[in-house]
Every structure is written in C-alpha cells, then in structure tokens.
Short mmCIF file of C-alpha atoms in Angstrom, two decimals:
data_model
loop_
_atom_site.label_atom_id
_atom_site.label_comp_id
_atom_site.label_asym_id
_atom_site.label_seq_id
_atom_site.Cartn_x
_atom_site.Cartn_y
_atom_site.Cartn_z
CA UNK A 22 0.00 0.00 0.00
CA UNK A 23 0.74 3.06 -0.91
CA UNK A 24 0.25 6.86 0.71
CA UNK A 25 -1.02 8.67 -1.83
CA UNK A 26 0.46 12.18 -2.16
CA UNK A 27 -0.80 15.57 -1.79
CA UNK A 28 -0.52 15.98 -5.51
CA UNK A 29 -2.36 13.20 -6.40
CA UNK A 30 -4.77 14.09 -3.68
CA UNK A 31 -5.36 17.19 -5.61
CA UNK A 32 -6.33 15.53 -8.80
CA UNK A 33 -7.93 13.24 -7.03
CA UNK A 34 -10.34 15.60 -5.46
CA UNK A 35 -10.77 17.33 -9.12
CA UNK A 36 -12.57 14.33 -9.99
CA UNK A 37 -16.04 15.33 -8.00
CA UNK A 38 -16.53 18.14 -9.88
CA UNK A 39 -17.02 16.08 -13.50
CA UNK A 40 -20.88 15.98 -14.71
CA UNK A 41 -20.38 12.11 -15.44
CA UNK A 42 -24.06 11.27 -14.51
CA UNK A 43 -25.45 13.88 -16.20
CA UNK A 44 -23.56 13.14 -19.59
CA UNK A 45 -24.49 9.69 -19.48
CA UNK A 46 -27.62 10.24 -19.09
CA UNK A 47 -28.02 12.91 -22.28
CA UNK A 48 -25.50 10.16 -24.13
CA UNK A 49 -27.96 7.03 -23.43
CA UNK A 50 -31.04 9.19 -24.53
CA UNK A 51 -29.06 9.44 -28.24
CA UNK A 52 -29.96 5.73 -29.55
CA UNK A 53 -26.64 4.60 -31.07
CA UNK A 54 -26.83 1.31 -32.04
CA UNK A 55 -24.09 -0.28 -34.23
CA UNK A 56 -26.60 0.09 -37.43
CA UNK A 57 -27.76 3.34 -36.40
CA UNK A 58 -25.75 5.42 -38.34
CA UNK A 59 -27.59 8.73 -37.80
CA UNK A 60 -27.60 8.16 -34.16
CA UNK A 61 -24.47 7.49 -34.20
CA UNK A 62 -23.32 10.52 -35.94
CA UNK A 63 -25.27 12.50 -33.29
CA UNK A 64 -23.03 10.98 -30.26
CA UNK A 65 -20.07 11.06 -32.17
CA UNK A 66 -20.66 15.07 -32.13
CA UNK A 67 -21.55 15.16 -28.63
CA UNK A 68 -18.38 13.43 -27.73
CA UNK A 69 -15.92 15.24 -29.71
CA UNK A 70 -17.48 18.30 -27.91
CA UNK A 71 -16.86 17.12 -24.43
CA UNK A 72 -13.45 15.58 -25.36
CA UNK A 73 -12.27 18.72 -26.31
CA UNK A 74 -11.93 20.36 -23.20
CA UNK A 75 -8.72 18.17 -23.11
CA UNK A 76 -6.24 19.21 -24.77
CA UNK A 77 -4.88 18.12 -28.48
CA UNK A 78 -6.64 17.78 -31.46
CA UNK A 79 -10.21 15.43 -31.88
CA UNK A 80 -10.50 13.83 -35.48
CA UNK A 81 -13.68 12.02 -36.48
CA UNK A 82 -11.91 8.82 -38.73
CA UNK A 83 -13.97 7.21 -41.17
CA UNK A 84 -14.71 3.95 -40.80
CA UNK A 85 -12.37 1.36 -42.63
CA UNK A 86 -14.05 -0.73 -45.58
CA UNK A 87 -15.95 -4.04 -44.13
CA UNK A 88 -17.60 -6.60 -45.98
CA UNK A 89 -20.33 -9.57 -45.06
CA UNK A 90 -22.16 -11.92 -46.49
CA UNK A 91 -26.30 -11.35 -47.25
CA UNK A 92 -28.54 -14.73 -47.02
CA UNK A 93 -28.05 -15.01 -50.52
CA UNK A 94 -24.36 -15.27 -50.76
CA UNK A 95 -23.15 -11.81 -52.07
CA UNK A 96 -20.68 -9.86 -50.34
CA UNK A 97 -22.37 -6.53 -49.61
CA UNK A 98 -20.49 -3.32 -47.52
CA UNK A 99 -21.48 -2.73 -44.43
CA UNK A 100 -22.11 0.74 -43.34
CA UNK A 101 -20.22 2.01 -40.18
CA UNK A 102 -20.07 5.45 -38.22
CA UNK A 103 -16.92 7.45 -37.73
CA UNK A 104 -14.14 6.82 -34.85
CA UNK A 105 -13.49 9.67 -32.55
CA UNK A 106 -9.47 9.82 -31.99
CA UNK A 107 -7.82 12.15 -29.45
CA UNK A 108 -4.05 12.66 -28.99
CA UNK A 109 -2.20 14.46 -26.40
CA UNK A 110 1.55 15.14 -25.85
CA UNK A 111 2.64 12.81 -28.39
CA UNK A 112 6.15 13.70 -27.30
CA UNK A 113 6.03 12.64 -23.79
CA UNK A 114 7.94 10.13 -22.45
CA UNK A 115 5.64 7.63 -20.99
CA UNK A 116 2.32 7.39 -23.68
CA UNK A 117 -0.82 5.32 -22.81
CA UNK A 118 -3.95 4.43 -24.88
CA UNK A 119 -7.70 4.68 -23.31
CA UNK A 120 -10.14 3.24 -25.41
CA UNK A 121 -14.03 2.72 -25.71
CA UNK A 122 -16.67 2.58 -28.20
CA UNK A 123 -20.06 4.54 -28.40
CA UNK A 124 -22.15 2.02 -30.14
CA UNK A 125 -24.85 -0.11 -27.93
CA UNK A 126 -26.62 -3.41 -29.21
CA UNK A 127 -29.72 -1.93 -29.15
CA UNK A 128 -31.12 -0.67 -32.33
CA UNK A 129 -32.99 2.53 -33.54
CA UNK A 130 -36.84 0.03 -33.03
CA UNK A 131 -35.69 -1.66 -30.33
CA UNK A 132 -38.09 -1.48 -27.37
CA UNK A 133 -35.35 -0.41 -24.99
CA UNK A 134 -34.69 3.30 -25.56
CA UNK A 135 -35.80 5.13 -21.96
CA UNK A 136 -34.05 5.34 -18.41
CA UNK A 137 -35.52 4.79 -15.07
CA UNK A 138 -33.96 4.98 -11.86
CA UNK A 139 -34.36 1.44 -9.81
CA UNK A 140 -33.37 2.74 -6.83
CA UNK A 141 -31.58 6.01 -5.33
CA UNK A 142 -28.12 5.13 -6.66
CA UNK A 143 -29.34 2.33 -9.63
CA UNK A 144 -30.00 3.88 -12.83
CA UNK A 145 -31.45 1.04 -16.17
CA UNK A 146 -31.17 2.20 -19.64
CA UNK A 147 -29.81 1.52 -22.53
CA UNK A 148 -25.92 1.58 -22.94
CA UNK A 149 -25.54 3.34 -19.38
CA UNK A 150 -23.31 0.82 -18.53
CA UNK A 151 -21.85 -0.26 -21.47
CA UNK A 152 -20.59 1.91 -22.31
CA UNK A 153 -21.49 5.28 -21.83
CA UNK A 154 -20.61 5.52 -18.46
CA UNK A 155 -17.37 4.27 -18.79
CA UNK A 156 -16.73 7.22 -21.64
CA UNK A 157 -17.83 9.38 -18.59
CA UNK A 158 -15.24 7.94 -16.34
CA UNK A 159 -12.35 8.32 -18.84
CA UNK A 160 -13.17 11.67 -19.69
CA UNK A 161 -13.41 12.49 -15.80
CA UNK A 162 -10.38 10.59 -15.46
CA UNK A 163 -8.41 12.61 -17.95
CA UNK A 164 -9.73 15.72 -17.15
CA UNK A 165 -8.61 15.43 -13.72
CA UNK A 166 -5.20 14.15 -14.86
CA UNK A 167 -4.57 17.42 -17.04
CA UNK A 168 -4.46 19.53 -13.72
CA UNK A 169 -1.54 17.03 -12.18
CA UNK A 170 1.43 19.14 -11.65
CA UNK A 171 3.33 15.88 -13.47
CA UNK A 172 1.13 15.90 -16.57
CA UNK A 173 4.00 16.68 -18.65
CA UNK A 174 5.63 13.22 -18.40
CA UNK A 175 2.26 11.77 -19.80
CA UNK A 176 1.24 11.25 -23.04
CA UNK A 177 -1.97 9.42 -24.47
CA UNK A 178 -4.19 8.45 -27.04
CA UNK A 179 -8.00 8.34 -27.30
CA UNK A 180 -9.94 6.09 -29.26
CA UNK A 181 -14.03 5.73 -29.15
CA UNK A 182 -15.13 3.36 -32.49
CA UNK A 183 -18.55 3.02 -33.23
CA UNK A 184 -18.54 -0.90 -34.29
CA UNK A 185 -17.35 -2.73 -30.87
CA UNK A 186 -20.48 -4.33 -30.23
CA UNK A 187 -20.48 -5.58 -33.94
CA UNK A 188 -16.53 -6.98 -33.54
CA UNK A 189 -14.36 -3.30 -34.58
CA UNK A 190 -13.98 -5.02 -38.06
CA UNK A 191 -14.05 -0.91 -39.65
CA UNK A 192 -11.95 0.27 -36.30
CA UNK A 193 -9.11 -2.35 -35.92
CA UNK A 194 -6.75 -0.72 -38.34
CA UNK A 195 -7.60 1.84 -36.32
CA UNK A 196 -6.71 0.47 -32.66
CA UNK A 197 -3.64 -1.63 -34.25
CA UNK A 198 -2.37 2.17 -35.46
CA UNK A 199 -2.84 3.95 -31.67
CA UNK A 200 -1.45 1.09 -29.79
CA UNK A 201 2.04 1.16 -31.24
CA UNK A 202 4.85 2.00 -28.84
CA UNK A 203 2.30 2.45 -25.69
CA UNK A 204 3.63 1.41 -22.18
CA UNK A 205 -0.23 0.61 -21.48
CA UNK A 206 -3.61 0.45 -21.91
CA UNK A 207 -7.02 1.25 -20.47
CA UNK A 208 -10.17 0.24 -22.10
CA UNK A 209 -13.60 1.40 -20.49
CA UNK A 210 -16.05 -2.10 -20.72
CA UNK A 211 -18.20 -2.19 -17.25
CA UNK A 212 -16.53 -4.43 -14.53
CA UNK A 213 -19.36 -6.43 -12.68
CA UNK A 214 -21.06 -5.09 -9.76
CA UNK A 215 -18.97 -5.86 -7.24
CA UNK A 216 -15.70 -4.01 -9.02
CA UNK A 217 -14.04 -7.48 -10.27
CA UNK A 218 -12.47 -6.98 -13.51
CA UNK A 219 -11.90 -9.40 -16.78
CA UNK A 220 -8.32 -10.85 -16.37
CA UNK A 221 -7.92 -13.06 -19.59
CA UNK A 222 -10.00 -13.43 -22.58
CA UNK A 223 -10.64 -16.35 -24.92
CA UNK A 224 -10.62 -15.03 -28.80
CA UNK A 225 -13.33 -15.22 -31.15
CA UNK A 226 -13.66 -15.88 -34.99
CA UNK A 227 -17.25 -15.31 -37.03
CA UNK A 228 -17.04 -17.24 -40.45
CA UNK A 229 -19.91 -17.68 -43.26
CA UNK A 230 -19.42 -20.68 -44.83
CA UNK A 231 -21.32 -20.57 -48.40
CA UNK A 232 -22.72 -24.04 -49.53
CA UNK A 233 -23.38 -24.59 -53.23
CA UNK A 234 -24.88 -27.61 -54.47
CA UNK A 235 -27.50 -28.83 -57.28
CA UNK A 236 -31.09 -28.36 -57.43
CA UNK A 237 -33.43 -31.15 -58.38
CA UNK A 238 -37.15 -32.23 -58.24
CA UNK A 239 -37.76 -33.37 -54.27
CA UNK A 240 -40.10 -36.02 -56.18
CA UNK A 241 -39.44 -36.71 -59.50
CA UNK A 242 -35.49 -36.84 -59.31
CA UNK A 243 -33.91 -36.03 -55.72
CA UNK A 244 -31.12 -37.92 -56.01
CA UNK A 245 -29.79 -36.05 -58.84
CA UNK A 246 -29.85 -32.94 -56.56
CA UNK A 247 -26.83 -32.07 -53.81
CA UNK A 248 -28.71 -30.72 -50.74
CA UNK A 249 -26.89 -27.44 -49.88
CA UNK A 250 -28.60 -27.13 -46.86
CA UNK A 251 -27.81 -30.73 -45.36
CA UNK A 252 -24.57 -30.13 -46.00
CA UNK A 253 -24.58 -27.17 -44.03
CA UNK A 254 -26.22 -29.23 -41.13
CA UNK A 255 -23.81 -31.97 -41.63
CA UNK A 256 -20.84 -29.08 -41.52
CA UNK A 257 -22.39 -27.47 -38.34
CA UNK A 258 -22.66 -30.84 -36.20
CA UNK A 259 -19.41 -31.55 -37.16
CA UNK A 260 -17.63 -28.76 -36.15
CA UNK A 261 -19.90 -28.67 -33.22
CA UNK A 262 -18.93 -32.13 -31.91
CA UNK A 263 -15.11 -30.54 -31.83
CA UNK A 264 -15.56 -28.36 -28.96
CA UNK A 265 -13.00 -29.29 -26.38
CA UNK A 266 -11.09 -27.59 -23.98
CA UNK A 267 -8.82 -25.37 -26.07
CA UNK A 268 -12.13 -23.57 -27.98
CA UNK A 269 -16.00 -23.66 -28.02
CA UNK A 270 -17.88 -23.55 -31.22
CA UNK A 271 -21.63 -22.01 -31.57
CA UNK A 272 -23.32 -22.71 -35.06
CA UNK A 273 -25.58 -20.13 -34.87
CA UNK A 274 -27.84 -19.76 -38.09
CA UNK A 275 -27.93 -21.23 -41.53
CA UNK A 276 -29.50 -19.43 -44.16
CA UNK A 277 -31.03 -20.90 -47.31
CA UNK A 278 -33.64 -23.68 -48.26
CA UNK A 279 -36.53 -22.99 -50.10
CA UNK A 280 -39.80 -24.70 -51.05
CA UNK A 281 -40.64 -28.04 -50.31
CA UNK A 282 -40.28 -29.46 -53.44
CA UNK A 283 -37.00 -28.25 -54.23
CA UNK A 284 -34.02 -29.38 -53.13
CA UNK A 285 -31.85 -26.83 -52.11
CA UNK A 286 -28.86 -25.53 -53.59
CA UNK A 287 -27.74 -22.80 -51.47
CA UNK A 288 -26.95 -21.92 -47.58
CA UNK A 289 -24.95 -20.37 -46.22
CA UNK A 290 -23.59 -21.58 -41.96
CA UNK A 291 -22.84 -18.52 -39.77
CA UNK A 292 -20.40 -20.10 -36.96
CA UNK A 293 -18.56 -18.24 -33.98
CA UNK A 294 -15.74 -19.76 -32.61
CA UNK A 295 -14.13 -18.97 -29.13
CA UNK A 296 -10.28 -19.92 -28.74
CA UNK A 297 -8.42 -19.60 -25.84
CA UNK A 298 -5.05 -19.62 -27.09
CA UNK A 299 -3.46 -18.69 -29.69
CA UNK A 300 -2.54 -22.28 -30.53
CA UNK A 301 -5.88 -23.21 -30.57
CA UNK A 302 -7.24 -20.66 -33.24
CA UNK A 303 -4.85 -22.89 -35.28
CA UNK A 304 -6.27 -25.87 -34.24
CA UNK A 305 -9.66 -24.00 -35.42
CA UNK A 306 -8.30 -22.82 -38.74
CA UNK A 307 -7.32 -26.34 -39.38
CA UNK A 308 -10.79 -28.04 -38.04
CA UNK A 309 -12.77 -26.07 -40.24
CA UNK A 310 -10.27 -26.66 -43.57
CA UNK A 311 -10.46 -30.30 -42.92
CA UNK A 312 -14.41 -30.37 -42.24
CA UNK A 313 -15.22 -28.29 -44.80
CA UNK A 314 -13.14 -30.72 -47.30
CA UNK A 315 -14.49 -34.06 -45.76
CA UNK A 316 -18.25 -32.54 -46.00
CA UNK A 317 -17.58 -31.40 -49.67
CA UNK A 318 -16.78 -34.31 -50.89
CA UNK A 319 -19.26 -36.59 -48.87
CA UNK A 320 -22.35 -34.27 -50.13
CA UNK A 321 -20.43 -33.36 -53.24
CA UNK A 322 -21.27 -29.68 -53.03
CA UNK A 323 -18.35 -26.57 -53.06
CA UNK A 324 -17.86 -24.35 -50.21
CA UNK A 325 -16.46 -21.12 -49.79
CA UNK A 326 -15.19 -19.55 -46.31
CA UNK A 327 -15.48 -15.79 -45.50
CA UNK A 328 -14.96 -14.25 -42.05
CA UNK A 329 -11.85 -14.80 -39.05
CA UNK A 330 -10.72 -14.13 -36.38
CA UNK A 331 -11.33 -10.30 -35.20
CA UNK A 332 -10.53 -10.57 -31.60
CA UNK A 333 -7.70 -12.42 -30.84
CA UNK A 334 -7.10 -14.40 -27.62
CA UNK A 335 -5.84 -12.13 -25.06
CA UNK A 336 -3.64 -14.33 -22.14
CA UNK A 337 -2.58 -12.99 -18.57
CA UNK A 338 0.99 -12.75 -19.49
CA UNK A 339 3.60 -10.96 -17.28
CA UNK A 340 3.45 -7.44 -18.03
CA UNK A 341 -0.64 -7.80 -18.25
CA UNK A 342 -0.32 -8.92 -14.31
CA UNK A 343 2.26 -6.42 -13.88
CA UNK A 344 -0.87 -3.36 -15.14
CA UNK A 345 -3.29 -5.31 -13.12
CA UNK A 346 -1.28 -5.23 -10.10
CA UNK A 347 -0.95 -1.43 -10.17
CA UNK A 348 -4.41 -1.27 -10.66
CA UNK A 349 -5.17 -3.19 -7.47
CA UNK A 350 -2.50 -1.08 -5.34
CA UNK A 351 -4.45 1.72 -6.60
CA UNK A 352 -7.66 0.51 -5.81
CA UNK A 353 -6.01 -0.41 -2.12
CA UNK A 354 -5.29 3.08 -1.47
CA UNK A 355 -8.47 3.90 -2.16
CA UNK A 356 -10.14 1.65 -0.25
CA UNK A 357 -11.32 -0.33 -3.21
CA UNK A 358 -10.73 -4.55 -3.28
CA UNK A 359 -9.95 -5.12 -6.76
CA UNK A 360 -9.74 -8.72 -8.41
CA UNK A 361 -10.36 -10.07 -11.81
CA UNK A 362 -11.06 -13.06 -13.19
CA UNK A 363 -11.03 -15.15 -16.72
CA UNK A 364 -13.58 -14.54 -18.71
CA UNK A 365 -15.10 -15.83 -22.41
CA UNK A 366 -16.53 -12.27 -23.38
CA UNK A 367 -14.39 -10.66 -26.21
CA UNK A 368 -13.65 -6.42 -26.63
CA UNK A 369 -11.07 -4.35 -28.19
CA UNK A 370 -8.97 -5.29 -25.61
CA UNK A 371 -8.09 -8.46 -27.05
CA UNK A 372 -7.03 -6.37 -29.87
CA UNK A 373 -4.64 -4.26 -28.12
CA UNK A 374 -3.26 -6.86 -26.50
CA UNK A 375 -1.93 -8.67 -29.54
CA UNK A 376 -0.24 -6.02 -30.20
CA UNK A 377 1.99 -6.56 -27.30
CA UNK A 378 0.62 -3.59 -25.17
CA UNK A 379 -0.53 -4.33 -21.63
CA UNK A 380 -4.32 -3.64 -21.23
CA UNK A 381 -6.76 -3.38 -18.38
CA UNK A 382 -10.29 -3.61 -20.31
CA UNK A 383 -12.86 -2.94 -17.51
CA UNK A 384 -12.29 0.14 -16.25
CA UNK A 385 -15.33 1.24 -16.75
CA UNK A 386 -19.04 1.60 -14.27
CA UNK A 387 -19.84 -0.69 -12.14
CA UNK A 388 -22.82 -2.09 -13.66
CA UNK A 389 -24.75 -5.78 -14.38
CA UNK A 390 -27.51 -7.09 -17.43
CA UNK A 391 -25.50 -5.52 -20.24
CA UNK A 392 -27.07 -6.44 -23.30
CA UNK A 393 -30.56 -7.12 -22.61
CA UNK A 394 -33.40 -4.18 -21.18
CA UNK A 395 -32.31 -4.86 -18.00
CA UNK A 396 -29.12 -3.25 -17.87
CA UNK A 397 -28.19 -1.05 -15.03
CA UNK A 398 -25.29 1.30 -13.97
CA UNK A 399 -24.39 1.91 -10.33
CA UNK A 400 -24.22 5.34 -10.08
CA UNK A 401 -22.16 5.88 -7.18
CA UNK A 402 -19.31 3.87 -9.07
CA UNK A 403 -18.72 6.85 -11.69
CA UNK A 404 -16.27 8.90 -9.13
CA UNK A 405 -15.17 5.89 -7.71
CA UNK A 406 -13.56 4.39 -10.92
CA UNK A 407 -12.50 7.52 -12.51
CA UNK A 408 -10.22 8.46 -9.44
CA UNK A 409 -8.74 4.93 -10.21
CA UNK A 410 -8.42 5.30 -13.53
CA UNK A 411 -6.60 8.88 -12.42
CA UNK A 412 -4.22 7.57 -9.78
CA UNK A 413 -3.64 4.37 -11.76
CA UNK A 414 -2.52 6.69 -14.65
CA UNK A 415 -0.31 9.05 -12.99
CA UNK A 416 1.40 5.92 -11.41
CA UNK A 417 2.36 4.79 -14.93
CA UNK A 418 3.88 8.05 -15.80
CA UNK A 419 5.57 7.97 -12.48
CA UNK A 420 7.00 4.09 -13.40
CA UNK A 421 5.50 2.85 -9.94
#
C-alpha cells in the first residue's frame, strides 16, 4: 500500500466536480446502435465536444471498408459510423492508450430506448453501462489528470469506435495504429457489480461458410440434386462435436432452403468460434479446412469460407499482471478490493493486447444485465472508478 500524495490528492479531489451522470444520461437518450448510423453521428458530435476540453486535437476517422455476407451469398459493404481519436503530448515520455466505443446493441426500433432509476443510486437504460458511463469515467479521469502538476511526463491516445459491439472489423486498423509504442492500456467495458475486472480473454472468430450444391425435383429426381442445406447441417454438427477444452464452437444460423419441393442448392452456416489460445485458433483454422473438405466431398457440393478471427485471444501474461497489479495497489489506497477473473466475453482489448501492449479492459461503471433491457449502472461507481483510472494513470507516468 501506498500513501497517496498531496498531488495526487489534488487531482484526485478534481474528480467530483465532472458531470459524469449527467452526460451519461443525455448520451444514453441518443440511440446509437451499431446500425444506427444517424444516431451514431449524433453521439459522435456530442463526444468530440466534451473531449475537447482536453487538450490536443479530436479527429472524427472514417470507418475502414468491411464486408459480409447477405442470405443469398453476395458480399455486400457494411455501413459504419466514424471513430473519434484524441491525442495528447505525443512527445512525452511515458504514452498510454484509453479506449471505448459509443455504439450499444440496441437498435434505432428496439423497445429499450428510456431510463428509469431502480433505486436512489441504480439507474437502467440503454448503454448506461456499457458503455457510456465508462466514456464518462475516462473523460473524468483525464480531465482530472490534465491539472496534475506531473502531466508533462504523460502522453496518451484516445480512441471511441462506433462498431465494438459488432466486432471493430471498420476500427481495428484503427486500434492496431494507436497502440504502437504504448507502455499501457485502459479500455472502459463495465466491470461487474462488485468491481471485479476481466483478467484473460478467450478469442473469437465469425465465419460464413457458403454451400453450393444442385437443385433437383424433391419427387421426380432427388437424387440427382446435392442438398446445400444438409450439408450445411452436416458441416455445423461436425464442427460442433469438436468443442474441447482449447475452444468452443456455436453454429448459430444457416441461411437458405426454399420450397418443399425443391431441393436446395444454397446456404450459407454462420459459426462463432471462441479460442483460448493462440494455438488453438490454429487448431480452429485447421478443423474447419479439414471439415469443410471431408463434408464437400461426402455431399459433393463446393464451399467457400469468409470471415476470421477479429478478436484475438488475449492471455494474462507478465506485463498484463504487472498493469493489473498497479491497478489493485491503486484501488487499495483507495479503499477499493480489486480482483479479476477469466472470462469468455471478447472487446477491443483483445485487440490491443496482440499487439503486445498491456491492457486493463474494464475500467469502466460498475454495472450488471448488459445487453438485454435490464441493464443497469451503479451510479455511485462513476467517481469511484474515474479516481482509479486517475491515480492508476499518474502511477504509470511515475513508473510505480
């Protein structure tokens, strides 16, 4: 443990003074779904206007090109809102990156759009925890840090991408770029109600595999057809039945069929994989080349693969314990117990970590139900995690 300083106390104290409940509460009332591209462009103005009472310059980045698959086997674009990318004191010589997205899962007709307090202190609503309180808490965070006598030895990036929630496919360039030649890394996801944090992270890989086969009379000649779609079934159970210990697999929809009478001669398998190493997204890579070979020639259709991996595993290596260590002596000195624990959930901080930069990715609200209409922030954690986030901070410049 410890004694914090009177400097930090200082910026410490700074920290009450930050509207955080009030701006997440006019930033959940935006719906910004991942697909909601006008809402989205509405939050990504209102958060390049409260970012820029830090210093540095804001950019809104357009989104890099993505493609996916429709039902019926084209490859279409898919639309994505801008980034918002803040950089301060580039030349300093300790530099950080803080990341966090402003999309929610909940689209523009979704029936979860208004806020209601549960209790005094226990607000529901859509994206208040995840993550629009945690922007609120980095923002506070930072705003605080800019008035530390020792700001000069710290130098950091901002990132908020609008396609998290969808995988960061139009933001990873993106990420990969900011994350260069950073001692460290914060990303904002909620931690769960009781403060514990996500430690490591299994990886995960969305693939559409397209099925093409022969059409035939169901009655008259079926055998002369190649059923696209039973392939697809046969494909899914396969790959399926291969879940072990190093990676779960979730076939989650196939597309295609058509009438009765037909047999089919397209689907398409949409199939998530989780590894939890990085040797076992090889092992996946090569489970889905072999079953995809074995069930092509069995049902004598041809298969094409689109997708991968976008979020890499992300392991508790040494200088990941090392950030999560400081983050716990900070938490100690201010009274907070902070753990963390594994976890199969996926974010951008898989992403950074790959790219060999040490990342803490639930610094965000304390919160619980994220992703369904019964999410809920904890109000009294938003000055409670943003002085973390501040003293953890200005002990990285400090090398503590």
């Amino acid at each position: 443990m410890t004694a914090i300083s009177p400097a930090e106390q200082a910026v410490l104290d700074h920290v009450s003074a930050a509207p955080m409940l009030e701006q997440v509460q006019a930033w959940a009332a935006v719906n910004s779904g991942s697909r909601n591209l006008d809402g989205l462009a509405r939050l990504a103005a209102m958060l390049a206007d409260a970012f820029s009472a830090l210093p540095g310059h804001i950019r809104l980045i357009d989104p890099a090109p993505v493609e996916s698959v429709s039902p019926d086997g084209v490859l279409l674009q898919v639309g994505h809102g801008r980034h918002l990318f803040l950089s301060v004191r580039s030349e300093a010589p300790v530099r950080v990156l803080l990341t966090g997205h402003m999309d929610t899962v909940f689209a523009a007709d979704h029936p979860f759009q208004a806020q209601r307090w549960l209790d005094d202190a226990v607000l529901n609503g859509p994206g208040v925890a995840d993550m629009k309180g945690g922007l609120a808490i980095m923002l506070a965070a930072l705003q605080a840090v800019e008035t530390w006598e020792g700001r000069a030895a710290l130098g950091y990036d901002v990132v908020i991408n609008s396609d998290e929630e969808v995988g960061s496919a139009s933001s990873a360039g993106l990420l990969r770029q900011r994350a260069a030649g950073k001692v460290a890394a914060f990303t904002y996801e909620p931690a769960l109600p009781d403060g514990t944090l996500a430690g490591a992270r299994a990886g995960s890989g969305n693939f559409s595999i397209i099925v093409t086969g022969r059409s035939a009379h169901a009655g008259r000649n079926p055998n002369e057809g190649r059923n696209a779609l039973l392939a697809a079934a046969d494909l899914a159970l396969r790959l399926k039945a291969a879940s072990g210990s190093g990676f779960s697999c979730n076939p989650a929809r196939i597309d295609g069929g058509g009438p009765n009478n037909v047999v089919p001669d397209h689907a398409i398998l949409r199939v998530n994989f989780r590894p939890r190493t990085p040797a076992d997204e090889i092992a996946v890579r090569c489970l889905i080349e072999s079953s995809m070979e074995a069930v092509a020639r069995d049902h004598e259709v041809a298969m094409h693969l689109h997708g991968g991996f976008g979020r890499p595993p992300k392991p508790m290596d040494e200088k990941a314990e090392n950030l999560f260590n400081l983050v716990r002596r900070c938490g100690a000195d201010l009274g907070l117990s902070i753990d963390w624990r594994d976890t199969g959930g996926v974010c951008d901080g898989n992403n950074i970590a790959a790219c060999g930069v040490p990342v803490v990715d639930t610094m965000g609200a304390r919160g619980g139900a994220i992703h369904s209409p019964d999410e809920y922030l904890m109000t009294d954690s938003l000055p409670e995690r943003a002085r973390l986030s501040a003293l953890a901070l200005m002990r990285i410049a400090q090398g503590k």
